[in-house]
XYZ file of C-alpha atoms in Angstrom:
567
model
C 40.066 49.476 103.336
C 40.772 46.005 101.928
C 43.863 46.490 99.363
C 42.552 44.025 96.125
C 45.838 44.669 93.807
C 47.774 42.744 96.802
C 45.673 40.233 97.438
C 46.032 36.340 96.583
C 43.061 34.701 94.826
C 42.594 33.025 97.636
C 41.924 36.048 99.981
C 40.335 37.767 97.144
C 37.404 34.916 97.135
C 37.611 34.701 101.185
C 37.248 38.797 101.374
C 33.839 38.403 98.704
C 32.278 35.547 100.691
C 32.345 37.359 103.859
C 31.170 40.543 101.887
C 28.299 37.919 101.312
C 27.990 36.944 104.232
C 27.682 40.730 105.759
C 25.071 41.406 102.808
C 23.082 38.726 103.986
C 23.465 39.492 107.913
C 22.242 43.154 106.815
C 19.132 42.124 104.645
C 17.948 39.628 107.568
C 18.180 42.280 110.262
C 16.327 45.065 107.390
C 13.644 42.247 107.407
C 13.447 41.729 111.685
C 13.265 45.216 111.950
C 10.171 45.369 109.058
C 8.601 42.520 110.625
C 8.490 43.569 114.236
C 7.307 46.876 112.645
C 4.514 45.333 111.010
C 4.261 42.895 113.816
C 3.658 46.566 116.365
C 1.506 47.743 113.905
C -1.378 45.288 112.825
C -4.358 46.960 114.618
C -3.244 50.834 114.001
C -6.476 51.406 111.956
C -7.696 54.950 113.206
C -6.353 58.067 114.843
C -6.268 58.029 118.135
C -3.868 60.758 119.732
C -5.026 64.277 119.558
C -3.866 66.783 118.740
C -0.271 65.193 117.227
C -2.069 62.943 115.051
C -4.687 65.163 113.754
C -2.762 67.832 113.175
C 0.067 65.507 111.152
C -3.131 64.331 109.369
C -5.009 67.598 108.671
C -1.388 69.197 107.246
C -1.618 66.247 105.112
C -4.403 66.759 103.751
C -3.771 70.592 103.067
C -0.003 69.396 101.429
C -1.952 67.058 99.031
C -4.232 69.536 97.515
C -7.110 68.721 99.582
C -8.956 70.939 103.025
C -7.472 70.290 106.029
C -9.436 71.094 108.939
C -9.414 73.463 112.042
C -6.810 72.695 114.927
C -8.083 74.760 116.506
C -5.276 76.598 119.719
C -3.851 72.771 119.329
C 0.137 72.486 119.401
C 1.859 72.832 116.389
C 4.249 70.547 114.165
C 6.971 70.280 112.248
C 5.689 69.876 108.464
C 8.038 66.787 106.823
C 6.016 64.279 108.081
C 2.957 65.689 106.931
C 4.821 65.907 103.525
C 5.840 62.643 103.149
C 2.077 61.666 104.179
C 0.679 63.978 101.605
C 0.540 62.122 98.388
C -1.450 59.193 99.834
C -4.517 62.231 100.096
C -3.480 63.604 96.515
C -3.911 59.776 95.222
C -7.584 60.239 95.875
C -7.553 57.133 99.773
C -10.379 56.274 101.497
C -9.854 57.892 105.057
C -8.998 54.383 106.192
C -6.662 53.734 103.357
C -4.629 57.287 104.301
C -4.355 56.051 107.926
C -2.872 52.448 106.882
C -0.761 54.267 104.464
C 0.547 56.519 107.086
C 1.322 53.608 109.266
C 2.748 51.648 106.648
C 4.892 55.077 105.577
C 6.499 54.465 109.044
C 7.212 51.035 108.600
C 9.650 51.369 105.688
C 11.388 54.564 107.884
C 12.844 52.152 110.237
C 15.405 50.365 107.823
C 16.452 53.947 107.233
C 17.284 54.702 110.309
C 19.135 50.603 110.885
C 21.104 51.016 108.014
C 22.013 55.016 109.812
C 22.801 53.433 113.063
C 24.524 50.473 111.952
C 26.995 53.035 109.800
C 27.250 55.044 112.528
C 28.476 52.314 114.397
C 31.153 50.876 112.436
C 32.485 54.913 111.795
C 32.273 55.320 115.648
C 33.104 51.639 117.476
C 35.682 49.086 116.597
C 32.759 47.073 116.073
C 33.244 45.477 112.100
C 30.085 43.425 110.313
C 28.666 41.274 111.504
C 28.868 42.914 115.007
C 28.005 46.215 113.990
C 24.995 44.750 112.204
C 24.123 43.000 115.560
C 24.413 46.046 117.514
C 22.165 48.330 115.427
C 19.679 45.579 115.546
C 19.867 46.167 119.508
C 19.648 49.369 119.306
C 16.541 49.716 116.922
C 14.627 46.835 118.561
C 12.746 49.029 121.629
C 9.519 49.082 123.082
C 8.658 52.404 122.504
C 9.851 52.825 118.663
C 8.185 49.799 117.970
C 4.640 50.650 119.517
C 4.948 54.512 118.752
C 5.734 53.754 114.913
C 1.957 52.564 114.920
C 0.332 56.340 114.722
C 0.191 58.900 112.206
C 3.096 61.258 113.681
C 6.269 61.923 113.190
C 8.184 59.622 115.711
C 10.088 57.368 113.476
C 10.594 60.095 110.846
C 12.567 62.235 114.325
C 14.710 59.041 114.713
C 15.739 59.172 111.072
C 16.387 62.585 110.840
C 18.578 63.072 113.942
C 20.590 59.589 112.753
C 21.144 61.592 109.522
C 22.334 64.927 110.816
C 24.787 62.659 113.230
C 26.023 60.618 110.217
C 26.431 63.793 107.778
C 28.203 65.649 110.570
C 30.590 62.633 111.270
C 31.955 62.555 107.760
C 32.182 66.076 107.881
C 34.659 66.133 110.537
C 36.694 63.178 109.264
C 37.150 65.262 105.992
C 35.928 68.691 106.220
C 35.061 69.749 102.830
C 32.434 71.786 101.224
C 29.863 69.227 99.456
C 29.918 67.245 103.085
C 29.133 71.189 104.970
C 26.242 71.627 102.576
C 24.970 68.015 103.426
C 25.235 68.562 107.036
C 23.666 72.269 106.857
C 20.641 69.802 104.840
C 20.491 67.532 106.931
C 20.103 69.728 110.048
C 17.468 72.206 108.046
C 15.320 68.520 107.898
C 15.737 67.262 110.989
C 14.308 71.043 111.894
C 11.067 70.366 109.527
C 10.619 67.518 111.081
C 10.005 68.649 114.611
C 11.600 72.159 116.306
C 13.123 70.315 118.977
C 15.791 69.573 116.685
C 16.690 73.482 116.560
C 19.196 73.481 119.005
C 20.943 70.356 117.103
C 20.667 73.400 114.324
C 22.886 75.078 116.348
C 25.234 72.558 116.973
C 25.810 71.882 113.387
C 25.840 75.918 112.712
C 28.802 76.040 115.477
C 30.801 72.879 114.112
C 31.357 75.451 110.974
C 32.779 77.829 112.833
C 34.626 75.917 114.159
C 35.819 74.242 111.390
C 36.310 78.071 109.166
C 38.294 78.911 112.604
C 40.490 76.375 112.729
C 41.158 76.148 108.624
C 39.943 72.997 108.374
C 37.538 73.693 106.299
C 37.817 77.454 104.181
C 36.205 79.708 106.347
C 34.354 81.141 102.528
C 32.967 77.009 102.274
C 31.917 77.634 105.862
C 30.020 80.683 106.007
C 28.340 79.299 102.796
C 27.404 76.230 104.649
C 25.995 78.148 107.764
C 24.245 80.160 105.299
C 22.653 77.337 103.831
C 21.389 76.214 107.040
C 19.948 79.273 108.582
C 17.949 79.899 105.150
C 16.387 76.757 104.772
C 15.307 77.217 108.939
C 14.099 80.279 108.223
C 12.374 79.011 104.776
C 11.030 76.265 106.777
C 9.630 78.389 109.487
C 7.818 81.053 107.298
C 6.223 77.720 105.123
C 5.159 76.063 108.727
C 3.702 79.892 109.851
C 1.918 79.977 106.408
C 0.325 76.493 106.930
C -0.607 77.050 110.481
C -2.414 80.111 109.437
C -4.433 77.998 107.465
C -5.472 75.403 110.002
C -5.624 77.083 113.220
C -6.893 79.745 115.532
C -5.096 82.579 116.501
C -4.088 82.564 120.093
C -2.913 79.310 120.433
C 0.253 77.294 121.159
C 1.849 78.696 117.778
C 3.152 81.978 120.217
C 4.226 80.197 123.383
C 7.911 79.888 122.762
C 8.758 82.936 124.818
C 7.307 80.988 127.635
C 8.209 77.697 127.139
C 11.373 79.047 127.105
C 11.308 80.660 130.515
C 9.927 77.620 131.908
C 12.721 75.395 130.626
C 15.281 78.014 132.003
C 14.367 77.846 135.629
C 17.356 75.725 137.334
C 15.403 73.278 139.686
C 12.840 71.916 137.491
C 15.432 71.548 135.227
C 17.351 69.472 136.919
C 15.041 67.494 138.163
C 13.572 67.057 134.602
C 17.525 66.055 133.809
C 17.398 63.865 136.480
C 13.945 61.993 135.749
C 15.219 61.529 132.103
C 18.363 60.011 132.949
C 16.876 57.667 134.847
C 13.961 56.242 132.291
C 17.075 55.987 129.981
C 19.128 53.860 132.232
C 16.303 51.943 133.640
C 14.943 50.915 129.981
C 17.952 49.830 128.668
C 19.184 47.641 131.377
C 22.174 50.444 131.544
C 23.474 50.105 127.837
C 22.118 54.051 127.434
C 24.926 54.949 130.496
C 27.600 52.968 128.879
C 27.131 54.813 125.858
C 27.553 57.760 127.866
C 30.301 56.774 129.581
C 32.245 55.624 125.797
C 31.528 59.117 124.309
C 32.869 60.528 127.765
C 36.136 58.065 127.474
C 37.142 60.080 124.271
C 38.115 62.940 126.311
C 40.839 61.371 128.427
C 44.905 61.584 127.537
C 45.082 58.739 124.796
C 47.154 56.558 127.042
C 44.433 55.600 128.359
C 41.311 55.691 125.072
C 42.305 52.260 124.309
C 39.301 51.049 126.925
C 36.817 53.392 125.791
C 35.568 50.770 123.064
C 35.124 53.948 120.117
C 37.432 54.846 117.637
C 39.504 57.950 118.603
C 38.987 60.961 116.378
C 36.323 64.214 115.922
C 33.161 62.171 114.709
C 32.603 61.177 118.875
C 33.296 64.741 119.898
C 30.193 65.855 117.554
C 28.044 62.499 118.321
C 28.294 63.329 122.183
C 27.631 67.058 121.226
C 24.466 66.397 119.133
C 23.395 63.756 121.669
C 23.405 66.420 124.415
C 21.624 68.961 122.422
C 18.788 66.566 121.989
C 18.756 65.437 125.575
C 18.987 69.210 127.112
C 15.786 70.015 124.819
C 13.780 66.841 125.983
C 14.515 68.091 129.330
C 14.023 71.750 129.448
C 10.571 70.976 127.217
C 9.570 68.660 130.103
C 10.719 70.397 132.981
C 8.201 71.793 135.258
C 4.896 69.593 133.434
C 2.123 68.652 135.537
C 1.865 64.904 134.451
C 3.883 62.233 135.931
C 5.028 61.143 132.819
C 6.304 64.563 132.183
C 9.080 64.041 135.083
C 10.601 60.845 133.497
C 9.717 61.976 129.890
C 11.332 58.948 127.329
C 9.491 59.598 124.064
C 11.866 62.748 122.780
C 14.951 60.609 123.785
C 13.525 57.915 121.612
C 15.796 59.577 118.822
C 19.235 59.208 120.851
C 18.533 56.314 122.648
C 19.315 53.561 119.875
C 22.502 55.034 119.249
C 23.655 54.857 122.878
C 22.541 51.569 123.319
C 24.637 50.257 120.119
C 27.455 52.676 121.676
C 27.020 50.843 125.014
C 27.013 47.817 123.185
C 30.626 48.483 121.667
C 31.936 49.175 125.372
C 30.710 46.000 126.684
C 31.763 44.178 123.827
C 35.121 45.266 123.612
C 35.956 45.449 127.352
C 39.335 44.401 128.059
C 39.826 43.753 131.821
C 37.755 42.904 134.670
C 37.765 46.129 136.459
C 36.541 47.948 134.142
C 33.102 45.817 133.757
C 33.024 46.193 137.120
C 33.987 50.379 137.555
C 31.533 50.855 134.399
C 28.246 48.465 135.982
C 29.288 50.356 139.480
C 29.026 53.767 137.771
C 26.228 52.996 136.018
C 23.599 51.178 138.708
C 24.759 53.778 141.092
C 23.239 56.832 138.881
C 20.302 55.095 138.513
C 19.997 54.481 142.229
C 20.499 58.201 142.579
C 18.390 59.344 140.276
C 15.271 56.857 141.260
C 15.738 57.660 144.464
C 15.692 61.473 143.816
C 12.559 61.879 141.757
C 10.896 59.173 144.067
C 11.789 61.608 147.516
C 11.120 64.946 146.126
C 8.532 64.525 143.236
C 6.752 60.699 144.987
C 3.431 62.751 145.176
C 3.360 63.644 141.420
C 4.470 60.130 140.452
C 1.577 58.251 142.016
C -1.361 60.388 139.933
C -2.549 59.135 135.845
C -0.088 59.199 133.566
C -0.115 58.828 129.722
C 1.631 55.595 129.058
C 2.498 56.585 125.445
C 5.109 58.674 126.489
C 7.392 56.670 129.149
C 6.190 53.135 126.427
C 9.395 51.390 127.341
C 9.140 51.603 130.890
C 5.709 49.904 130.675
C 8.173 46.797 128.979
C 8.865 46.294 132.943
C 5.076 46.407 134.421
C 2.034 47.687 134.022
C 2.260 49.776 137.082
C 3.668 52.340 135.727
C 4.958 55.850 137.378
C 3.931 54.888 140.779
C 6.304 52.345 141.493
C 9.844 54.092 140.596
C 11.595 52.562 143.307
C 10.740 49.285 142.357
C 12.108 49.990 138.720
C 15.016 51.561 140.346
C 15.716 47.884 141.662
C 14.597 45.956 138.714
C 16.865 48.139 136.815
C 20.201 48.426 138.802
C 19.617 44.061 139.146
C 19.289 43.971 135.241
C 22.517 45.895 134.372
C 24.481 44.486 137.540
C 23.387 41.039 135.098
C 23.968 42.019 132.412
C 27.958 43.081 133.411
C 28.452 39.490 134.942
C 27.094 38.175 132.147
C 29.683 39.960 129.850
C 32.690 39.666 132.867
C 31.737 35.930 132.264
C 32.038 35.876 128.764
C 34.398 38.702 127.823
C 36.703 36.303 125.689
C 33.470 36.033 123.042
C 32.003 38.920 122.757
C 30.280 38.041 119.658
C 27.872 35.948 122.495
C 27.476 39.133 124.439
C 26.080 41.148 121.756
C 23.873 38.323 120.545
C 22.064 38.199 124.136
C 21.724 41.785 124.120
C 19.634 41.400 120.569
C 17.052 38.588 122.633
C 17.265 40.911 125.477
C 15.822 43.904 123.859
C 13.694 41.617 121.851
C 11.888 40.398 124.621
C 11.332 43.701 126.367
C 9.829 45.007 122.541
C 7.751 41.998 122.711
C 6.195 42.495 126.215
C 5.592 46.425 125.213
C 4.443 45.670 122.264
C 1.988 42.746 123.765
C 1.007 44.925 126.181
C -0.273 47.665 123.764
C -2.153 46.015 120.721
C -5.639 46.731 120.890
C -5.426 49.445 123.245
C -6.866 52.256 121.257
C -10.557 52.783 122.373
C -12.791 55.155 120.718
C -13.084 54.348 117.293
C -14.164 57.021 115.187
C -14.896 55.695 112.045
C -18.516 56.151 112.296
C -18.099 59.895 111.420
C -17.841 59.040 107.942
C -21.428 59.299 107.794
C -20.913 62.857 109.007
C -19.758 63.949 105.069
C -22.791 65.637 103.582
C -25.275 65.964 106.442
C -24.359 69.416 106.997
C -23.735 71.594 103.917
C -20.152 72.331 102.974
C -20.703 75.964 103.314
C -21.883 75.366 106.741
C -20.042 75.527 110.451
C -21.058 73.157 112.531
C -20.558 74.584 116.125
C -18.593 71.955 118.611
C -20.021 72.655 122.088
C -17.627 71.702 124.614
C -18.148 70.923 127.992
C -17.665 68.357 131.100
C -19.661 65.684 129.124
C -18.118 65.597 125.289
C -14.729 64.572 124.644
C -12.453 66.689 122.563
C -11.367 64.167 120.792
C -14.417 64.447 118.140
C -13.458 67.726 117.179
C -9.828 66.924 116.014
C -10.765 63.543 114.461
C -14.163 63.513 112.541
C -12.930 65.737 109.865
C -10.569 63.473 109.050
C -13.411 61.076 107.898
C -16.241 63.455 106.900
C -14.077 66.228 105.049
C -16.709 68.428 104.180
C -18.036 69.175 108.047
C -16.470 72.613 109.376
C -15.935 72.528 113.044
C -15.437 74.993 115.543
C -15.097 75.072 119.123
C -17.490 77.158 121.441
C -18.474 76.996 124.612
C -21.424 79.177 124.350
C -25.306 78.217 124.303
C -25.476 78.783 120.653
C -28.610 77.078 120.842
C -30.289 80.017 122.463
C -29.010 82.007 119.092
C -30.324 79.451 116.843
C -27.242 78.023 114.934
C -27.939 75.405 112.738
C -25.988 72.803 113.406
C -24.681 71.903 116.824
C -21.846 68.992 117.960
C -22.634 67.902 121.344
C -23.757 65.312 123.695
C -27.102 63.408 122.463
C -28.490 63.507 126.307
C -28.596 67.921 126.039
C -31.980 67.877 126.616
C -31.330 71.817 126.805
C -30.492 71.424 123.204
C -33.441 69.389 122.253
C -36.110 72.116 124.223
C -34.540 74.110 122.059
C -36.192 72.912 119.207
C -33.156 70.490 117.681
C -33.302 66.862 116.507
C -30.519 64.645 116.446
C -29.641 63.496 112.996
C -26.370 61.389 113.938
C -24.979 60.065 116.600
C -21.680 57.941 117.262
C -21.969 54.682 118.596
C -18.649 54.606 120.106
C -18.624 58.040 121.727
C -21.347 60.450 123.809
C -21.419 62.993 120.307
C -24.372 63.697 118.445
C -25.154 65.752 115.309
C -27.816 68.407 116.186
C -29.903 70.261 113.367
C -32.088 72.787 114.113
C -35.859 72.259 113.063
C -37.022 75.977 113.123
C-alpha cells in the first residue's frame, strides 16, 4: 500500500500516472482477450457437440420457461451455465439467435476470469502491474480456451468459477474472517453448479474451515457456519439438478453411474497412467511454464532460507492455490483414467481451468529467477518429466495412441500438428526443445525480465493462433434445416427416432433445439411393423417405405428423414 499523507506532490502525481498507466495496460489486455475471443468464435453458428451442448441447451430452454427436450441416457451437467443461458430463450430468440447469444455469453466470461488471474497473480507472485497484467494475458491466451469458448457449454464458465473459489479462498487465509468464509463456502457451492468435477475442490474449501476453526484463526462458531453454508447450497444444488434431470431424461442413464465411475477412477494403474498422460499434455502445451508453476507452488514448502528463489510471495494463499490446483488435477485424472479413446490418456480439456494459472505462476518463476543454476536445475527438472512421461504413455499405452481421437479434447496439443495422438514422441521432442528455449532465452535475458514475459505473451499468441486457424470451419453437419421440422408432426405427438448403423445420433439431441414442438424418442425397434405414426430414420429404409410411409422431410446435410405413415 502506497502511503498518500507522506507523499510529495511530486510522487503523488508520479504514483496517479502510473495508476494510469496500469488502467490502461488492463483495459488493452480486457480488449486482446475479447478480440481473440471473438476472433475464435466467428463461425460458431450451430450446435455441434452432443450430448454437452444439447443438454446445456435443452436445460436452457427448460430454465427460461420454455420445453426442453429429451436427453435421453445422455451425461448429465452442472446447471449454471444453462442458467446464465436461460434468459436469451425467455426473451422470445430465434434458435440461431440463442446459439450466437450463447457464444457471445462466453465471450464476455473471459475478462472475468483475466481480471481473476491477473489478481491472483499479483496476491501470489512478486509480479506488480504491468507484469502481472502481462502474465495473465499469457496465461488466458491458449489454444484450447480460445477454440472451446466457441460452443454452447460450460468451458469458460469452469475457468471462471475455479479462478473465483481460488481468489475467495486466498483472501480468506490472509485474513480469516467470517464474511470472507461465507464467500468462499459461495464460491465453492458455484463452482459445484457449474460442473461436479469441482466437488472435490468442495472439499478442499470445506477442510480449509476446519482447519482454520482448529487452529483459532478463524472462530470455530464462524466456521462451522461457513461449512454449513457450503454443504447446503451442494446439497440444494444437487436436489435442483436431480429435479431438472427428471424432466429431460430417461431413467437408466448416466445420472446413476457415480458408484462406478468412482471405482474406475480408484484402481491404482490406470490412475497413474491417466496422472501421467495429463502431466505430460500440460507440460508439452505450455512449452513447460505449467511445470514451473508446479515447481513455484512446491518452492513454498522449503525452510525460508531458501523461498527467496521460489518467485511467489511466502504466506497461506500458495498452500491453498497448490491444494485446489491438485484437487482439480486428481479429478481430471481419475475421470479419465481407464477411457477407451486416445484422447482420454492425455486428457487436457478439464485442466483447461488450472492451466492459466500455472502458466502465469511459471511465468513469475522465470521472471524473477535470480541465478543461473536455477534456470538451468528448473528447465532440467522440467524437460526431464516430460521425457518421462512421453516416453511412458508412448511404451505402455503406443497401441491406444495411434487409433481416432476427438481433437476437441487434447485442442492445444493440435497448436503443435495436426497429427495428433499418434505421434507423442515427436511432441515429447518438440516440447522438451521448446522449454530447453525458452530457459536460454530467459538465462540470456534474466537482467530484463520485463522482455521475458513479453515473449511469452507472442509465444502463446502464436500457438492460439495456429489452434485457432486450424479449427474455424470445422464443424460439419449443419442442422439448421430442422427448423422446418416445427409443426409437421403434431405437438401432442412422439416422433419415434430409429437408431441404427446408418443414422447418426446426432439428430436426436439437436433438432429439437430448432423445431421445439417435435417429441423425440429413441428406439431401436421396427415400430413400423406396429404402425407408429411418425418415424426418424434414414430416407433410403426402403423397409420403412413397404411399410406404407412417405417421407415428408428430409435433411440435406445429414442421411435423416421424417417418415409419416399413410394408413
Amino acid at each position: 500500500m502506497v502511503d498518500m499523507g507522506h507523499m510529495s506532490a511530486r510522487e503523488s502525481a508520479e504514483h496517479e500516472a502510473a495508476r494510469g498507466r496500469s488502467v490502461v495496460a488492463l483495459l488493452a489486455a480486457v480488449a486482446v482477450v475479447v478480440g481473440v475471443r471473438l476472433w475464435a468464435t466467428q463461425l460458431a453458428e450451430f450446435p455441434y457437440i452432443v450430448a454437452d451442448e444439447t443438454a446445456y441447451l435443452s436445460m436452457g430452454r427448460l430454465l427460461g420457461g420454455g420445453d426442453g427436450w429429451n436427453l435421453g441416457r445422455a451425461a448429465t451437467y452442472g446447471p449454471a451455465y444453462s442458467l446464465l443461458i436461460a434468459p436469451w430463450t425467455a426473451l422470445g430468440l430465434s434458435p440461431d439467435a440463442q446459439y450466437r447469444a450463447a457464444i457471445y455469453t462466453n465471450v464476455a466470461i473471459a475478462p472475468g476470469a483475466f481480471l481473476l488471474l491477473e489478481a491472483l497473480v499479483r496476491r501470489l507472485t512478486r509480479l506488480e502491474r504491468p507484469w502481472s497484467i502481462v502474465a495473465a494475458l499469457a496465461g488466458t491466451l491458449t489454444p484450447s480456451l480460445a477454440v472451446l469458448s466457441g460452443y454452447a457449454w460450460s468451458d469458460s464458465l469452469a475457468v471462471f468459477a475455479f479462478l473465483l473459489v481460488v481468489y475467495a479462498c486466498v483472501r480468506l487465509v490472509e485474513d480469516p474472517h467470517v464474511d470472507r468464509a461465507g464467500a468462499a463456502a459461495l464460491a465453492a457451492v458455484f463452482a459445484y453448479s457449474v460442473h461436479g468435477r469441482f466437488a472435490p475442490a468442495a472439499v478442499v474449501v470445506l477442510v480449509l474451515f476446519g482447519v482454520l476453526g482448529w487452529r483459532l484463526a478463524l472462530r470455530r462458531l464462524d466456521a462451522l457456519l461457513a461449512a454449513a453454508v457450503l454443504v447446503a447450497g451442494v446439497v440444494a444444488v444437487s436436489m435442483v439438478s436431480g429435479a431438472i434431470y427428471g424432466r429431460l431424461y430417461e431413467p437408466g442413464g448416466q445420472v446413476r453411474q457415480t458408484t462406478s465411475e468412482l471405482g474406475r477412477a480408484l484402481r491404482p494403474g490406470p490412475l497413474l497412467l491417466s496422472v501421467s498422460g495429463q502431466v505430460w499434455y500440460l507440460l508439452v502445451t505450455t512449452a513447460g511454464m505449467a511445470g514451473l508453476g508446479v515447481i513455484a507452488l512446491m518452492m513454498v514448502s522449503l525452510p525460508r532460507s531458501r523461498i527467496v528463489s521460489s518467485g511467489l510471495e511466502r504466506g497461506p494463499g500458495a498452500w491453498i492455490t497448490a491444494a485446489l490446483i491438485a484437487a482439480s488435477f486428481l479429478c481430471s485424472a481419475g475421470f479419465m483414467a481407464d477411457r477407451p479413446g486416445p484422447d482420454h490418456l492425455i486428457y487436457g480439456r478439464y485442466n483447461d481451468a488450472i492451466v492459466g494459472l500455472l502458466i502465469s505462476l511459471g511465468l513469475a518463476r522465470l521472471a524473477t529467477a535470480g541465478s543461473p543454476r536455477r534456470h538451468v536445475l528448473d528447465a532440467g527438472a522440467v524437460m526431464a518429466v516430460t521425457a518421462a512421461t512421453g516416453l511412458l504413455i508412448w511404451w505402455l499405452r503406443g497401441d491406444l495412441l495411434a487409433q481416432p481421437y476427438n481433437g476437441l479434447t487434447i485442442r492445444s496439443l493440435l497448436a503443435l500438428g495436426r497429427e495428433g495422438t499418434d505421434r507423442v514422441v515427436h511432441y515429447t521432442v518438440v516440447g522438451v526443445v521448446l522449454t530447453g528455449l525458452v530457459a536460454c532465452f530467459a538465462l540470456a535475458a534474466r537482467k530484463r525480465p520485463g522482455t521475458v514475459l513479453v515473449v511469452m505473451v507472442l509465444l502463446a499468441g502464436a500457438g492460439t493462433y495456429r489452434g485457432v486457424d486450424r479449427t474455424l470451419g470445422v464443424r460439419g453437419g449443419d442442422p439448421r434445416a430442422a427448423i422446418r421440422l416445427d409443426g409437421l408432426a403434431p405437438s401432442d405427438e412422439r416422433v419415434a427416432y430409429v437408431v441404427g448403423p446408418e443414422i447418426s445420433g446426432k439428430g436426436f439431441y439437436r433438432y429439437p433445439f430448432y423445431a421445439p414442438d417435435l417429441h423425440l424418442y429413441r428406439t431401436a425397434a421396427p415400430v413400423w411393423k406396429r404402425g407408429v405414426p411418425w418415424i426418424m430414420a434414414s430416407p433410403t429404409r426402403a423397409d420403412i417405405q413397404a411399410a406404407g410411409y412417405e417421407i415428408v422431410w428430409t435433411d440435406p446435410n445429414a442421411d435423416h428423414a421424417l417418415w409419416r405413415s399413410t394408413r
